[in-house]
Structures are given as structure tokens and as C-alpha cells.
PDB file of C-alpha atoms in Angstrom:
ATOM      1  CA  UNK H1293      34.965  -2.185 -42.740  1.00 42.00           C
ATOM      2  CA  UNK H1294      32.843  -3.378 -39.784  1.00 38.00           C
ATOM      3  CA  UNK H1295      33.263  -7.099 -38.896  1.00 39.00           C
ATOM      4  CA  UNK H1296      30.096  -9.138 -38.144  1.00 37.00           C
ATOM      5  CA  UNK H1297      31.089  -9.177 -34.395  1.00 36.00           C
ATOM      6  CA  UNK H1298      31.684  -5.442 -34.215  1.00 36.00           C
ATOM      7  CA  UNK H1299      28.287  -4.821 -35.843  1.00 37.00           C
ATOM      8  CA  UNK H1300      26.709  -7.227 -33.380  1.00 39.00           C
ATOM      9  CA  UNK H1301      28.287  -5.322 -30.433  1.00 42.00           C
ATOM     10  CA  UNK H1302      27.184  -1.919 -31.838  1.00 41.00           C
ATOM     11  CA  UNK H1303      23.622  -3.226 -32.210  1.00 46.00           C
ATOM     12  CA  UNK H1304      23.551  -4.930 -28.820  1.00 44.00           C
ATOM     13  CA  UNK H1305      25.960  -3.288 -26.415  1.00 48.00           C
ATOM     14  CA  UNK H1306      26.297  -5.010 -23.027  1.00 58.00           C
ATOM     15  CA  UNK H1307      27.994  -4.576 -19.688  1.00 71.00           C
ATOM     16  CA  UNK H1308      31.539  -5.744 -19.057  1.00 69.00           C
ATOM     17  CA  UNK H1309      32.330  -9.091 -17.549  1.00 73.00           C
ATOM     18  CA  UNK H1310      33.101  -9.152 -13.932  1.00 86.00           C
ATOM     19  CA  UNK H1311      32.012 -11.425 -10.996  1.00 95.00           C
ATOM     20  CA  UNK H1312      30.587 -11.293  -8.506  1.00 97.00           C
ATOM     21  CA  UNK H1313      27.634  -9.268  -9.747  1.00 97.00           C
ATOM     22  CA  UNK H1314      24.425  -7.669  -8.542  1.00 98.00           C
ATOM     23  CA  UNK H1315      21.948  -6.108 -10.895  1.00 98.00           C
ATOM     24  CA  UNK H1316      18.480  -4.816 -10.137  1.00 98.00           C
ATOM     25  CA  UNK H1317      15.601  -2.914 -11.789  1.00 97.00           C
ATOM     26  CA  UNK H1318      15.195   0.856 -11.225  1.00 96.00           C
ATOM     27  CA  UNK H1319      17.520   3.302  -9.440  1.00 95.00           C
ATOM     28  CA  UNK H1320      17.184   1.388  -6.069  1.00 96.00           C
ATOM     29  CA  UNK H1321      20.659   2.067  -4.975  1.00 97.00           C
ATOM     30  CA  UNK H1322      20.282   1.083  -1.324  1.00 97.00           C
ATOM     31  CA  UNK H1323      18.871  -2.298  -2.406  1.00 98.00           C
ATOM     32  CA  UNK H1324      21.830  -2.903  -4.680  1.00 98.00           C
ATOM     33  CA  UNK H1325      24.247  -1.912  -1.872  1.00 98.00           C
ATOM     34  CA  UNK H1326      22.588  -4.230   0.576  1.00 98.00           C
ATOM     35  CA  UNK H1327      22.864  -7.203  -1.809  1.00 98.00           C
ATOM     36  CA  UNK H1328      26.441  -6.328  -2.709  1.00 98.00           C
ATOM     37  CA  UNK H1329      27.512  -6.101   0.905  1.00 97.00           C
ATOM     38  CA  UNK H1330      26.146  -9.712   1.431  1.00 98.00           C
ATOM     39  CA  UNK H1331      28.248 -11.074  -1.403  1.00 97.00           C
ATOM     40  CA  UNK H1332      31.321  -9.096  -0.237  1.00 96.00           C
ATOM     41  CA  UNK H1333      31.015 -10.650   3.244  1.00 97.00           C
ATOM     42  CA  UNK H1334      30.879 -14.159   1.956  1.00 97.00           C
ATOM     43  CA  UNK H1335      27.096 -14.593   1.878  1.00 98.00           C
ATOM     44  CA  UNK H1336      25.262 -16.634  -0.647  1.00 98.00           C
ATOM     45  CA  UNK H1337      23.450 -15.355  -3.731  1.00 98.00           C
ATOM     46  CA  UNK H1338      20.131 -16.214  -2.127  1.00 98.00           C
ATOM     47  CA  UNK H1339      21.080 -14.183   0.904  1.00 98.00           C
ATOM     48  CA  UNK H1340      22.067 -11.247  -1.381  1.00 98.00           C
ATOM     49  CA  UNK H1341      18.692 -11.318  -3.309  1.00 98.00           C
ATOM     50  CA  UNK H1342      16.692 -11.683  -0.125  1.00 98.00           C
ATOM     51  CA  UNK H1343      18.500  -8.837   1.668  1.00 98.00           C
ATOM     52  CA  UNK H1344      18.435  -6.552  -1.418  1.00 98.00           C
ATOM     53  CA  UNK H1345      14.693  -6.986  -2.006  1.00 98.00           C
ATOM     54  CA  UNK H1346      14.026  -6.712   1.778  1.00 98.00           C
ATOM     55  CA  UNK H1347      15.778  -3.367   1.812  1.00 98.00           C
ATOM     56  CA  UNK H1348      13.431  -2.119  -0.839  1.00 96.00           C
ATOM     57  CA  UNK H1349      10.447  -3.454   1.026  1.00 96.00           C
ATOM     58  CA  UNK H1350      11.534  -1.603   4.208  1.00 96.00           C
ATOM     59  CA  UNK H1351      12.246   1.691   2.385  1.00 95.00           C
ATOM     60  CA  UNK H1352       9.108   1.360   0.204  1.00 92.00           C
ATOM     61  CA  UNK H1353      11.296   1.980  -2.817  1.00 90.00           C
ATOM     62  CA  UNK H1354       9.894   4.732  -5.010  1.00 79.00           C
ATOM     63  CA  UNK H1355       6.685   4.499  -2.991  1.00 76.00           C
ATOM     64  CA  UNK H1356       5.687   1.379  -4.880  1.00 76.00           C
ATOM     65  CA  UNK H1357       7.303  -1.633  -3.247  1.00 91.00           C
ATOM     66  CA  UNK H1358       6.361  -3.146   0.098  1.00 94.00           C
ATOM     67  CA  UNK H1359       3.842  -1.987   2.763  1.00 95.00           C
ATOM     68  CA  UNK H1360       1.785   1.111   2.017  1.00 93.00           C
ATOM     69  CA  UNK H1361       1.964   0.548  -1.748  1.00 90.00           C
ATOM     70  CA  UNK H1362      -0.754   0.277  -4.348  1.00 88.00           C
ATOM     71  CA  UNK H1363      -3.939  -1.027  -2.686  1.00 92.00           C
ATOM     72  CA  UNK H1364      -6.311  -3.478  -4.300  1.00 92.00           C
ATOM     73  CA  UNK H1365     -10.080  -2.796  -5.137  1.00 93.00           C
ATOM     74  CA  UNK H1366     -11.000  -3.146  -1.451  1.00 94.00           C
ATOM     75  CA  UNK H1367      -8.319  -0.651  -0.426  1.00 95.00           C
ATOM     76  CA  UNK H1368      -5.945  -3.264   1.092  1.00 95.00           C
ATOM     77  CA  UNK H1369      -2.245  -3.477   0.279  1.00 94.00           C
ATOM     78  CA  UNK H1370      -1.202  -7.037  -0.483  1.00 95.00           C
ATOM     79  CA  UNK H1371       2.231  -8.275  -1.521  1.00 96.00           C
ATOM     80  CA  UNK H1372       3.777 -10.629  -4.061  1.00 96.00           C
ATOM     81  CA  UNK H1373       7.329 -11.987  -4.064  1.00 97.00           C
ATOM     82  CA  UNK H1374       9.432 -14.798  -5.456  1.00 98.00           C
ATOM     83  CA  UNK H1375      13.021 -16.065  -5.135  1.00 98.00           C
ATOM     84  CA  UNK H1376      14.814 -18.622  -7.248  1.00 98.00           C
ATOM     85  CA  UNK H1377      17.825 -20.788  -6.620  1.00 98.00           C
ATOM     86  CA  UNK H1378      19.635 -21.278  -9.945  1.00 98.00           C
ATOM     87  CA  UNK H1379      21.722 -24.152  -8.618  1.00 98.00           C
ATOM     88  CA  UNK H1380      18.862 -26.459  -7.414  1.00 98.00           C
ATOM     89  CA  UNK H1381      16.215 -24.956  -9.675  1.00 98.00           C
ATOM     90  CA  UNK H1382      14.006 -24.339  -6.658  1.00 98.00           C
ATOM     91  CA  UNK H1383      11.526 -21.514  -6.287  1.00 98.00           C
ATOM     92  CA  UNK H1384       9.547 -20.092  -3.492  1.00 98.00           C
ATOM     93  CA  UNK H1385       6.793 -17.617  -4.034  1.00 98.00           C
ATOM     94  CA  UNK H1386       3.853 -15.794  -2.399  1.00 98.00           C
ATOM     95  CA  UNK H1387       0.925 -13.925  -3.897  1.00 97.00           C
ATOM     96  CA  UNK H1388      -1.809 -11.785  -2.349  1.00 96.00           C
ATOM     97  CA  UNK H1389       0.132 -11.877   0.958  1.00 97.00           C
ATOM     98  CA  UNK H1390      -1.638 -10.048   3.652  1.00 97.00           C
ATOM     99  CA  UNK H1391      -0.399  -8.578   7.023  1.00 97.00           C
ATOM    100  CA  UNK H1392       3.310  -9.582   6.487  1.00 98.00           C
ATOM    101  CA  UNK H1393       5.787  -6.863   5.460  1.00 97.00           C
ATOM    102  CA  UNK H1394       8.735  -9.228   4.552  1.00 98.00           C
ATOM    103  CA  UNK H1395       7.308 -10.756   1.432  1.00 98.00           C
ATOM    104  CA  UNK H1396      10.641 -11.923  -0.010  1.00 98.00           C
ATOM    105  CA  UNK H1397      11.480 -13.561   3.311  1.00 98.00           C
ATOM    106  CA  UNK H1398       8.240 -15.478   3.249  1.00 98.00           C
ATOM    107  CA  UNK H1399       8.950 -16.506  -0.321  1.00 98.00           C
ATOM    108  CA  UNK H1400      12.257 -17.943   0.691  1.00 98.00           C
ATOM    109  CA  UNK H1401      10.579 -19.785   3.599  1.00 98.00           C
ATOM    110  CA  UNK H1402       8.217 -21.388   1.083  1.00 98.00           C
ATOM    111  CA  UNK H1403      11.183 -22.599  -0.995  1.00 98.00           C
ATOM    112  CA  UNK H1404      13.159 -23.901   2.061  1.00 98.00           C
ATOM    113  CA  UNK H1405      10.457 -25.117   4.377  1.00 98.00           C
ATOM    114  CA  UNK H1406       7.821 -26.590   2.097  1.00 98.00           C
ATOM    115  CA  UNK H1407       7.559 -28.724  -1.001  1.00 98.00           C
ATOM    116  CA  UNK H1408       5.412 -26.055  -2.631  1.00 98.00           C
ATOM    117  CA  UNK H1409       6.475 -23.405  -5.106  1.00 98.00           C
ATOM    118  CA  UNK H1410       3.666 -20.854  -4.500  1.00 98.00           C
ATOM    119  CA  UNK H1411       1.348 -20.005  -1.659  1.00 98.00           C
ATOM    120  CA  UNK H1412      -1.357 -17.403  -2.038  1.00 98.00           C
ATOM    121  CA  UNK H1413      -3.735 -15.379   0.001  1.00 97.00           C
ATOM    122  CA  UNK H1414      -4.686 -16.363   3.533  1.00 97.00           C
ATOM    123  CA  UNK H1415      -2.782 -19.615   3.176  1.00 98.00           C
ATOM    124  CA  UNK H1416       0.426 -17.715   2.583  1.00 98.00           C
ATOM    125  CA  UNK H1417      -0.227 -15.310   5.473  1.00 98.00           C
ATOM    126  CA  UNK H1418      -0.996 -18.078   7.974  1.00 98.00           C
ATOM    127  CA  UNK H1419       2.120 -20.001   6.847  1.00 98.00           C
ATOM    128  CA  UNK H1420       4.222 -16.856   7.400  1.00 98.00           C
ATOM    129  CA  UNK H1421       2.749 -16.351  10.877  1.00 98.00           C
ATOM    130  CA  UNK H1422       3.550 -20.039  11.696  1.00 98.00           C
ATOM    131  CA  UNK H1423       7.159 -19.523  10.520  1.00 98.00           C
ATOM    132  CA  UNK H1424       7.552 -16.575  12.950  1.00 98.00           C
ATOM    133  CA  UNK H1425       6.903 -13.599  10.702  1.00 98.00           C
ATOM    134  CA  UNK H1426       5.210 -10.781  12.501  1.00 98.00           C
ATOM    135  CA  UNK H1427       1.707  -9.799  11.460  1.00 98.00           C
ATOM    136  CA  UNK H1428       1.372  -6.046  10.883  1.00 97.00           C
ATOM    137  CA  UNK H1429      -0.938  -3.662   9.200  1.00 96.00           C
ATOM    138  CA  UNK H1430       0.325  -2.929   5.597  1.00 96.00           C
ATOM    139  CA  UNK H1431      -1.964   0.085   5.231  1.00 95.00           C
ATOM    140  CA  UNK H1432      -0.596   3.574   5.523  1.00 95.00           C
ATOM    141  CA  UNK H1433      -2.097   7.062   5.134  1.00 95.00           C
ATOM    142  CA  UNK H1434      -0.587   7.237   1.683  1.00 93.00           C
ATOM    143  CA  UNK H1435      -2.093   4.037   0.491  1.00 94.00           C
ATOM    144  CA  UNK H1436      -5.491   4.936   1.837  1.00 96.00           C
ATOM    145  CA  UNK H1437      -5.242   8.247   0.018  1.00 96.00           C
ATOM    146  CA  UNK H1438      -4.383   6.530  -3.188  1.00 94.00           C
ATOM    147  CA  UNK H1439      -7.510   4.355  -2.647  1.00 96.00           C
ATOM    148  CA  UNK H1440      -9.677   7.361  -1.873  1.00 97.00           C
ATOM    149  CA  UNK H1441      -8.547   9.240  -4.988  1.00 97.00           C
ATOM    150  CA  UNK H1442      -9.129   6.137  -7.107  1.00 96.00           C
ATOM    151  CA  UNK H1443     -12.705   5.891  -5.893  1.00 97.00           C
ATOM    152  CA  UNK H1444     -13.233   9.626  -6.564  1.00 97.00           C
ATOM    153  CA  UNK H1445     -11.956   9.061 -10.090  1.00 97.00           C
ATOM    154  CA  UNK H1446     -14.549   6.543 -10.867  1.00 97.00           C
ATOM    155  CA  UNK H1447     -12.212   3.627 -10.134  1.00 97.00           C
ATOM    156  CA  UNK H1448      -9.887   4.423 -13.004  1.00 95.00           C
ATOM    157  CA  UNK H1449      -7.821   2.718 -14.076  1.00 92.00           C
ATOM    158  CA  UNK H1450      -9.004  -0.843 -13.414  1.00 92.00           C
ATOM    159  CA  UNK H1451      -8.650  -4.255 -14.946  1.00 91.00           C
ATOM    160  CA  UNK H1452     -12.229  -5.183 -15.694  1.00 95.00           C
ATOM    161  CA  UNK H1453     -13.654  -5.944 -19.148  1.00 94.00           C
ATOM    162  CA  UNK H1454     -16.850  -7.364 -20.685  1.00 95.00           C
ATOM    163  CA  UNK H1455     -18.802  -6.256 -17.577  1.00 96.00           C
ATOM    164  CA  UNK H1456     -21.433  -3.691 -16.667  1.00 95.00           C
ATOM    165  CA  UNK H1457     -21.600  -1.003 -15.640  1.00 96.00           C
ATOM    166  CA  UNK H1458     -19.004   0.210 -18.064  1.00 95.00           C
ATOM    167  CA  UNK H1459     -15.647  -0.264 -16.293  1.00 96.00           C
ATOM    168  CA  UNK H1460     -13.995   2.578 -18.110  1.00 94.00           C
ATOM    169  CA  UNK H1461     -16.443   5.052 -16.580  1.00 96.00           C
ATOM    170  CA  UNK H1462     -17.892   3.537 -13.382  1.00 97.00           C
ATOM    171  CA  UNK H1463     -17.011   1.684 -10.195  1.00 97.00           C
ATOM    172  CA  UNK H1464     -18.570  -1.692  -9.465  1.00 96.00           C
ATOM    173  CA  UNK H1465     -19.961  -3.908  -8.272  1.00 96.00           C
ATOM    174  CA  UNK H1466     -19.756  -5.444 -11.734  1.00 97.00           C
ATOM    175  CA  UNK H1467     -21.775  -8.143 -13.426  1.00 97.00           C
ATOM    176  CA  UNK H1468     -20.884 -10.055 -16.573  1.00 96.00           C
ATOM    177  CA  UNK H1469     -22.145  -8.633 -19.917  1.00 94.00           C
ATOM    178  CA  UNK H1470     -24.144 -10.902 -22.141  1.00 89.00           C
ATOM    179  CA  UNK H1471     -21.763 -10.495 -25.119  1.00 88.00           C
ATOM    180  CA  UNK H1472     -17.973 -10.446 -25.191  1.00 90.00           C
ATOM    181  CA  UNK H1473     -16.016  -7.616 -26.906  1.00 81.00           C
ATOM    182  CA  UNK H1474     -12.810  -8.917 -28.476  1.00 73.00           C
ATOM    183  CA  UNK H1475     -10.905  -5.717 -28.640  1.00 59.00           C
ATOM    184  CA  UNK H1476      -8.683  -4.700 -25.730  1.00 60.00           C
ATOM    185  CA  UNK H1477      -9.591  -1.618 -23.708  1.00 57.00           C
ATOM    186  CA  UNK H1478      -6.900   1.038 -23.830  1.00 55.00           C
ATOM    187  CA  UNK H1479      -5.377   1.803 -20.437  1.00 57.00           C
ATOM    188  CA  UNK H1480      -3.548   4.807 -19.087  1.00 57.00           C
ATOM    189  CA  UNK H1481       0.053   3.937 -18.285  1.00 57.00           C
ATOM    190  CA  UNK H1482       1.586   5.369 -15.143  1.00 57.00           C
ATOM    191  CA  UNK H1483       5.357   4.833 -15.349  1.00 58.00           C
ATOM    192  CA  UNK H1484       5.658   5.592 -11.587  1.00 57.00           C
ATOM    193  CA  UNK H1485       3.468   2.661 -10.562  1.00 54.00           C
ATOM    194  CA  UNK H1486       5.790  -0.148 -11.593  1.00 57.00           C
ATOM    195  CA  UNK H1487       5.507  -1.788  -8.174  1.00 65.00           C
ATOM    196  CA  UNK H1488       8.514  -4.125  -8.574  1.00 90.00           C
ATOM    197  CA  UNK H1489      12.084  -4.597  -7.668  1.00 96.00           C
ATOM    198  CA  UNK H1490      13.689  -7.413  -9.707  1.00 97.00           C
ATOM    199  CA  UNK H1491      17.181  -8.539  -8.666  1.00 98.00           C
ATOM    200  CA  UNK H1492      19.836 -10.953  -9.923  1.00 98.00           C
ATOM    201  CA  UNK H1493      22.886 -11.937  -7.903  1.00 98.00           C
ATOM    202  CA  UNK H1494      25.860 -13.989  -9.231  1.00 98.00           C
ATOM    203  CA  UNK H1495      28.831 -14.977  -7.143  1.00 98.00           C
ATOM    204  CA  UNK H1496      32.483 -15.396  -8.169  1.00 96.00           C
ATOM    205  CA  UNK H1497      31.774 -19.092  -8.930  1.00 96.00           C
ATOM    206  CA  UNK H1498      28.864 -18.302 -11.271  1.00 97.00           C
ATOM    207  CA  UNK H1499      26.078 -19.404  -8.928  1.00 98.00           C
ATOM    208  CA  UNK H1500      22.913 -17.483  -9.702  1.00 98.00           C
ATOM    209  CA  UNK H1501      19.881 -16.406  -7.772  1.00 98.00           C
ATOM    210  CA  UNK H1502      17.009 -14.049  -8.819  1.00 98.00           C
ATOM    211  CA  UNK H1503      13.973 -12.586  -7.170  1.00 98.00           C
ATOM    212  CA  UNK H1504      11.265  -9.996  -7.122  1.00 97.00           C
ATOM    213  CA  UNK H1505       9.121  -8.132  -4.566  1.00 96.00           C
ATOM    214  CA  UNK H1506       6.114  -6.202  -5.490  1.00 92.00           C
ATOM    215  CA  UNK H1507       2.680  -4.760  -4.692  1.00 87.00           C
ATOM    216  CA  UNK H1508       1.009  -6.888  -7.435  1.00 78.00           C
ATOM    217  CA  UNK H1509       3.101  -7.948 -10.330  1.00 76.00           C
ATOM    218  CA  UNK H1510       4.342 -11.449 -11.248  1.00 83.00           C
ATOM    219  CA  UNK H1511       5.635 -13.753  -8.514  1.00 94.00           C
ATOM    220  CA  UNK H1512       5.765 -16.528 -11.153  1.00 96.00           C
ATOM    221  CA  UNK H1513       9.017 -18.164 -12.107  1.00 97.00           C
ATOM    222  CA  UNK H1514       9.891 -17.332 -15.672  1.00 98.00           C
ATOM    223  CA  UNK H1515       7.775 -14.204 -15.625  1.00 97.00           C
ATOM    224  CA  UNK H1516       8.882 -12.028 -12.795  1.00 97.00           C
ATOM    225  CA  UNK H1517      12.364 -13.629 -12.622  1.00 98.00           C
ATOM    226  CA  UNK H1518      14.277 -16.765 -13.526  1.00 98.00           C
ATOM    227  CA  UNK H1519      17.704 -18.063 -12.578  1.00 98.00           C
ATOM    228  CA  UNK H1520      19.819 -20.984 -13.860  1.00 98.00           C
ATOM    229  CA  UNK H1521      23.477 -21.288 -12.736  1.00 98.00           C
ATOM    230  CA  UNK H1522      24.285 -22.976 -16.070  1.00 98.00           C
ATOM    231  CA  UNK H1523      23.180 -19.952 -18.111  1.00 98.00           C
ATOM    232  CA  UNK H1524      22.356 -16.800 -16.104  1.00 98.00           C
ATOM    233  CA  UNK H1525      19.436 -14.849 -14.638  1.00 98.00           C
ATOM    234  CA  UNK H1526      16.759 -12.427 -15.704  1.00 98.00           C
ATOM    235  CA  UNK H1527      14.158 -10.252 -13.944  1.00 98.00           C
ATOM    236  CA  UNK H1528      11.225  -8.238 -15.272  1.00 97.00           C
ATOM    237  CA  UNK H1529       9.244  -5.197 -14.153  1.00 96.00           C
ATOM    238  CA  UNK H1530       6.102  -3.673 -15.481  1.00 94.00           C
ATOM    239  CA  UNK H1531       2.783  -5.187 -16.483  1.00 93.00           C
ATOM    240  CA  UNK H1532       2.971  -8.526 -14.712  1.00 93.00           C
ATOM    241  CA  UNK H1533      -0.410  -9.782 -16.056  1.00 93.00           C
ATOM    242  CA  UNK H1534       1.055  -9.588 -19.574  1.00 95.00           C
ATOM    243  CA  UNK H1535       4.384 -10.968 -18.620  1.00 95.00           C
ATOM    244  CA  UNK H1536       2.828 -14.036 -17.067  1.00 96.00           C
ATOM    245  CA  UNK H1537       1.526 -14.929 -20.475  1.00 97.00           C
ATOM    246  CA  UNK H1538       4.852 -14.769 -22.372  1.00 97.00           C
ATOM    247  CA  UNK H1539       7.545 -15.568 -19.617  1.00 98.00           C
ATOM    248  CA  UNK H1540      10.182 -13.059 -20.663  1.00 98.00           C
ATOM    249  CA  UNK H1541      12.560 -13.993 -17.912  1.00 98.00           C
ATOM    250  CA  UNK H1542      12.561 -17.625 -18.795  1.00 98.00           C
ATOM    251  CA  UNK H1543      12.925 -16.751 -22.526  1.00 98.00           C
ATOM    252  CA  UNK H1544      15.897 -14.445 -21.870  1.00 98.00           C
ATOM    253  CA  UNK H1545      17.778 -17.091 -19.851  1.00 98.00           C
ATOM    254  CA  UNK H1546      17.215 -19.694 -22.520  1.00 98.00           C
ATOM    255  CA  UNK H1547      18.432 -17.310 -25.193  1.00 98.00           C
ATOM    256  CA  UNK H1548      21.615 -16.704 -23.109  1.00 98.00           C
ATOM    257  CA  UNK H1549      22.057 -20.459 -22.805  1.00 98.00           C
ATOM    258  CA  UNK H1550      21.899 -20.637 -26.614  1.00 98.00           C
ATOM    259  CA  UNK H1551      24.647 -18.064 -26.861  1.00 98.00           C
ATOM    260  CA  UNK H1552      22.913 -14.723 -26.995  1.00 98.00           C
ATOM    261  CA  UNK H1553      24.569 -11.859 -25.059  1.00 98.00           C
ATOM    262  CA  UNK H1554      22.371 -10.414 -22.218  1.00 98.00           C
ATOM    263  CA  UNK H1555      21.317  -7.308 -24.056  1.00 98.00           C
ATOM    264  CA  UNK H1556      20.202  -9.197 -27.109  1.00 98.00           C
ATOM    265  CA  UNK H1557      18.406 -11.764 -24.978  1.00 98.00           C
ATOM    266  CA  UNK H1558      16.532  -8.935 -23.082  1.00 98.00           C
ATOM    267  CA  UNK H1559      15.672  -7.259 -26.308  1.00 98.00           C
ATOM    268  CA  UNK H1560      14.324 -10.398 -27.869  1.00 98.00           C
ATOM    269  CA  UNK H1561      12.218 -11.061 -24.805  1.00 98.00           C
ATOM    270  CA  UNK H1562      10.655  -7.597 -24.915  1.00 98.00           C
ATOM    271  CA  UNK H1563      10.076  -7.916 -28.690  1.00 98.00           C
ATOM    272  CA  UNK H1564       8.220 -11.106 -28.215  1.00 98.00           C
ATOM    273  CA  UNK H1565       5.749  -9.389 -25.916  1.00 98.00           C
ATOM    274  CA  UNK H1566       5.555  -6.276 -28.240  1.00 98.00           C
ATOM    275  CA  UNK H1567       4.309  -8.457 -31.108  1.00 97.00           C
ATOM    276  CA  UNK H1568       1.129  -9.251 -29.059  1.00 97.00           C
ATOM    277  CA  UNK H1569       0.832  -6.278 -26.756  1.00 96.00           C
ATOM    278  CA  UNK H1570       2.588  -3.294 -28.387  1.00 96.00           C
ATOM    279  CA  UNK H1571       1.464  -0.858 -25.679  1.00 94.00           C
ATOM    280  CA  UNK H1572       2.485  -2.866 -22.664  1.00 94.00           C
ATOM    281  CA  UNK H1573       4.723  -1.208 -19.999  1.00 95.00           C
ATOM    282  CA  UNK H1574       7.743  -3.250 -19.079  1.00 96.00           C
ATOM    283  CA  UNK H1575      11.445  -3.877 -18.956  1.00 97.00           C
ATOM    284  CA  UNK H1576      13.778  -6.791 -18.474  1.00 98.00           C
ATOM    285  CA  UNK H1577      17.346  -7.115 -17.032  1.00 98.00           C
ATOM    286  CA  UNK H1578      19.617 -10.000 -17.863  1.00 98.00           C
ATOM    287  CA  UNK H1579      22.981 -11.269 -16.720  1.00 98.00           C
ATOM    288  CA  UNK H1580      24.996 -14.310 -17.704  1.00 98.00           C
ATOM    289  CA  UNK H1581      27.447 -16.413 -15.754  1.00 97.00           C
ATOM    290  CA  UNK H1582      30.450 -14.654 -17.204  1.00 96.00           C
ATOM    291  CA  UNK H1583      29.328 -11.391 -15.629  1.00 96.00           C
ATOM    292  CA  UNK H1584      28.018  -9.647 -18.787  1.00 98.00           C
ATOM    293  CA  UNK H1585      24.691  -7.911 -18.284  1.00 98.00           C
ATOM    294  CA  UNK H1586      22.160  -5.847 -20.170  1.00 98.00           C
ATOM    295  CA  UNK H1587      18.571  -4.591 -20.275  1.00 98.00           C
ATOM    296  CA  UNK H1588      15.676  -3.709 -22.604  1.00 98.00           C
ATOM    297  CA  UNK H1589      12.391  -1.884 -22.427  1.00 98.00           C
ATOM    298  CA  UNK H1590       9.297  -1.179 -24.449  1.00 98.00           C
ATOM    299  CA  UNK H1591       9.057   2.505 -25.563  1.00 97.00           C
ATOM    300  CA  UNK H1592       5.965   4.365 -24.528  1.00 96.00           C
ATOM    301  CA  UNK H1593       5.044   8.079 -24.259  1.00 95.00           C
ATOM    302  CA  UNK H1594       6.932   9.332 -21.184  1.00 94.00           C
ATOM    303  CA  UNK H1595       9.038   6.136 -20.959  1.00 96.00           C
ATOM    304  CA  UNK H1596      11.861   6.217 -23.471  1.00 97.00           C
ATOM    305  CA  UNK H1597      14.705   5.109 -21.169  1.00 97.00           C
ATOM    306  CA  UNK H1598      14.915   2.474 -18.455  1.00 97.00           C
ATOM    307  CA  UNK H1599      17.344   2.814 -15.370  1.00 97.00           C
ATOM    308  CA  UNK H1600      18.792   0.000 -13.488  1.00 98.00           C
ATOM    309  CA  UNK H1601      21.586  -0.546 -10.852  1.00 98.00           C
ATOM    310  CA  UNK H1602      24.716  -2.577 -11.032  1.00 98.00           C
ATOM    311  CA  UNK H1603      27.509  -3.548  -8.595  1.00 97.00           C
ATOM    312  CA  UNK H1604      30.494  -5.770  -9.522  1.00 95.00           C
ATOM    313  CA  UNK H1605      34.122  -6.114  -8.511  1.00 91.00           C
ATOM    314  CA  UNK H1606      35.190  -3.357 -10.942  1.00 89.00           C
ATOM    315  CA  UNK H1607      32.756  -0.792  -9.653  1.00 81.00           C
ATOM    316  CA  UNK H1608      32.323  -2.055  -6.036  1.00 71.00           C
ATOM    317  CA  UNK H1609      29.746   0.658  -5.321  1.00 89.00           C
ATOM    318  CA  UNK H1610      26.329   0.676  -7.108  1.00 96.00           C
ATOM    319  CA  UNK H1611      26.343   2.297 -10.540  1.00 97.00           C
ATOM    320  CA  UNK H1612      23.278   3.709 -12.281  1.00 98.00           C
ATOM    321  CA  UNK H1613      22.915   2.325 -15.779  1.00 98.00           C
ATOM    322  CA  UNK H1614      20.340   3.095 -18.517  1.00 98.00           C
ATOM    323  CA  UNK H1615      19.134   1.693 -21.781  1.00 98.00           C
ATOM    324  CA  UNK H1616      17.081   3.322 -24.546  1.00 98.00           C
ATOM    325  CA  UNK H1617      13.696   1.744 -25.035  1.00 98.00           C
ATOM    326  CA  UNK H1618      12.613   0.580 -28.510  1.00 98.00           C
TER     327      UNK H1618
END
């Protein structure tokens, strides 16, 4: 006969407990290894998250993180990033960052060298240059080709609604339509355009940091990532516009604070979004301060399993993990 605890574990399996710990979205092994190396050499969890995300930026992980990634409607690649200190509950973030490749580094500078939480656009870029970050062109032949093909495909997909000409068929410039249509326009989901690395690092004392780096997702605390050294950390990937509205990372950490194991916390956070946006593309990773971890994802055609990376004192080298979407 199954005990309630055994049933719970069967329903919500989670990773074993071992600290220190690094966990990040997608099979970005080099990023995991970079962060783990920092922890092993005595670096802080903030150092680990910064170095891990920076590795992904440099390597353009999966072709979707860092310079040369998904361009905006003007053909320009801009970057978003955030980092959170779970000890002091401090956050640094940048959005629509131009000309600067090291977005996660600028986010940390916002946290440590200003009283702000988020800088955007030209203000973020000028701040970065003042802090000594090198201004460079973020455009590549690949990103320009992506933009060219998008224009040839009548600017599909795009994020416009209630405008004319019809944004599902034509490029702009757009003007507002006289009447609003309440229904949501169906969008094609490209599972290869997730644009985000989300990372959580926990040291042997249970100190937590989390962060993200992206070509246009959610650099907002509680959405893209969240960390609290009294509970744990979470990071999300996928449709950042939707995640900004329901704060899955914050919710997952609060659920772990209340006693939920990481897998259950992640699953509840995803389910909360599914109730309102059943066709959204996204996943969440979670880890608590005992070293347990887990993940959850929303099942879509072509996306039935989510992969993520883990390094801890029992594995030492990055291990590829997966979870079935629901």
C-alpha cells in the first residue's frame, strides 16, 4: 500500500539534495561548467551566475542568447538580463540594451553601482559605457538574415493586435483600429527561439543567486528569475510577455518557502499560467536551499519534454536532465 509521502514523490519526483548546486535552463553545458567552476574555486553565487550566463552570451547558446540573436522590428539585436542576490534581496536588470555584449555584467553593475533595479534602452547603454563596458555591434550576418527572411514572410510572426493593416498578413507601419477585438490571435510557436538562459546557483551555506540573459524575454524579478536565500531560487524561459503577467519564478519560490518540493512548485507555477494562456510556450526550473531541484513545462506540439543542466557535489560535471511537459 502506498503511503501519502510515496504517492507524493511518485507524482512529483525531484532531484537529490546536494550543495553546492548549479542548475540552468536548456542543454547549455558550457554555461553550467563555467558557473560550477566559480563555486568550486570559492567564488560567490553571484559570480557563478554572472560567469555562467556570460559564457552563454559569448557562445550565443543555441543561436538564441547574446549578440547576433533575434532582432527587433527594426532589425537590431537588443539584449535583456537580470541578476538577483538572494541574501540582500537586491536586483539589477537591463532591458533593450544596445551595443553592449555582456548584458548580465551590466545587470550586475546596475545592482551594485546604482540604487536602481532596472535600466532600459539608451539609458542602460550609456550607463554601461560609463562603467567601462565596450560598445560593439551586436548585429551579425545571421541576425540580418533572420530579419530579411522575416520581412519576406510578411513580418510573421509579430506581436501586434487591434491594428491595421492586418498584422497576421502584412508588415507595418501599423495604425490603431477603431474597434478592439477581445480574442487572442493564435501564434506560431518556434521551440528553437526561446532566447533565454536562466540560472540558479546555491553555495554550500545555502546562499542563493539567480539570473537570466536573453534577446528579449523577461528581465523582471519574479518573472524571469527570483532568488531568496531563506527559501530557494527559480528561473523561467519561454514567452516572457506572458510570464511578466503571472510571475512564475516568484510564485515557485514562495511555494517552496511554504514547504512544496521544487518539482511541485515548478508545476504549480506553470499550471497557474496554463489556466489563462493554455498555449503559451514556457518552462521553469526550481531549487531549494537543501539542494533539491526540479522543473516543469507546458506541453505543446513539438515540445513534450524540457531539458536542463545540473552540477552539484555528487555529479561534479554537468548532467543533462529532462522533465515531461504536461
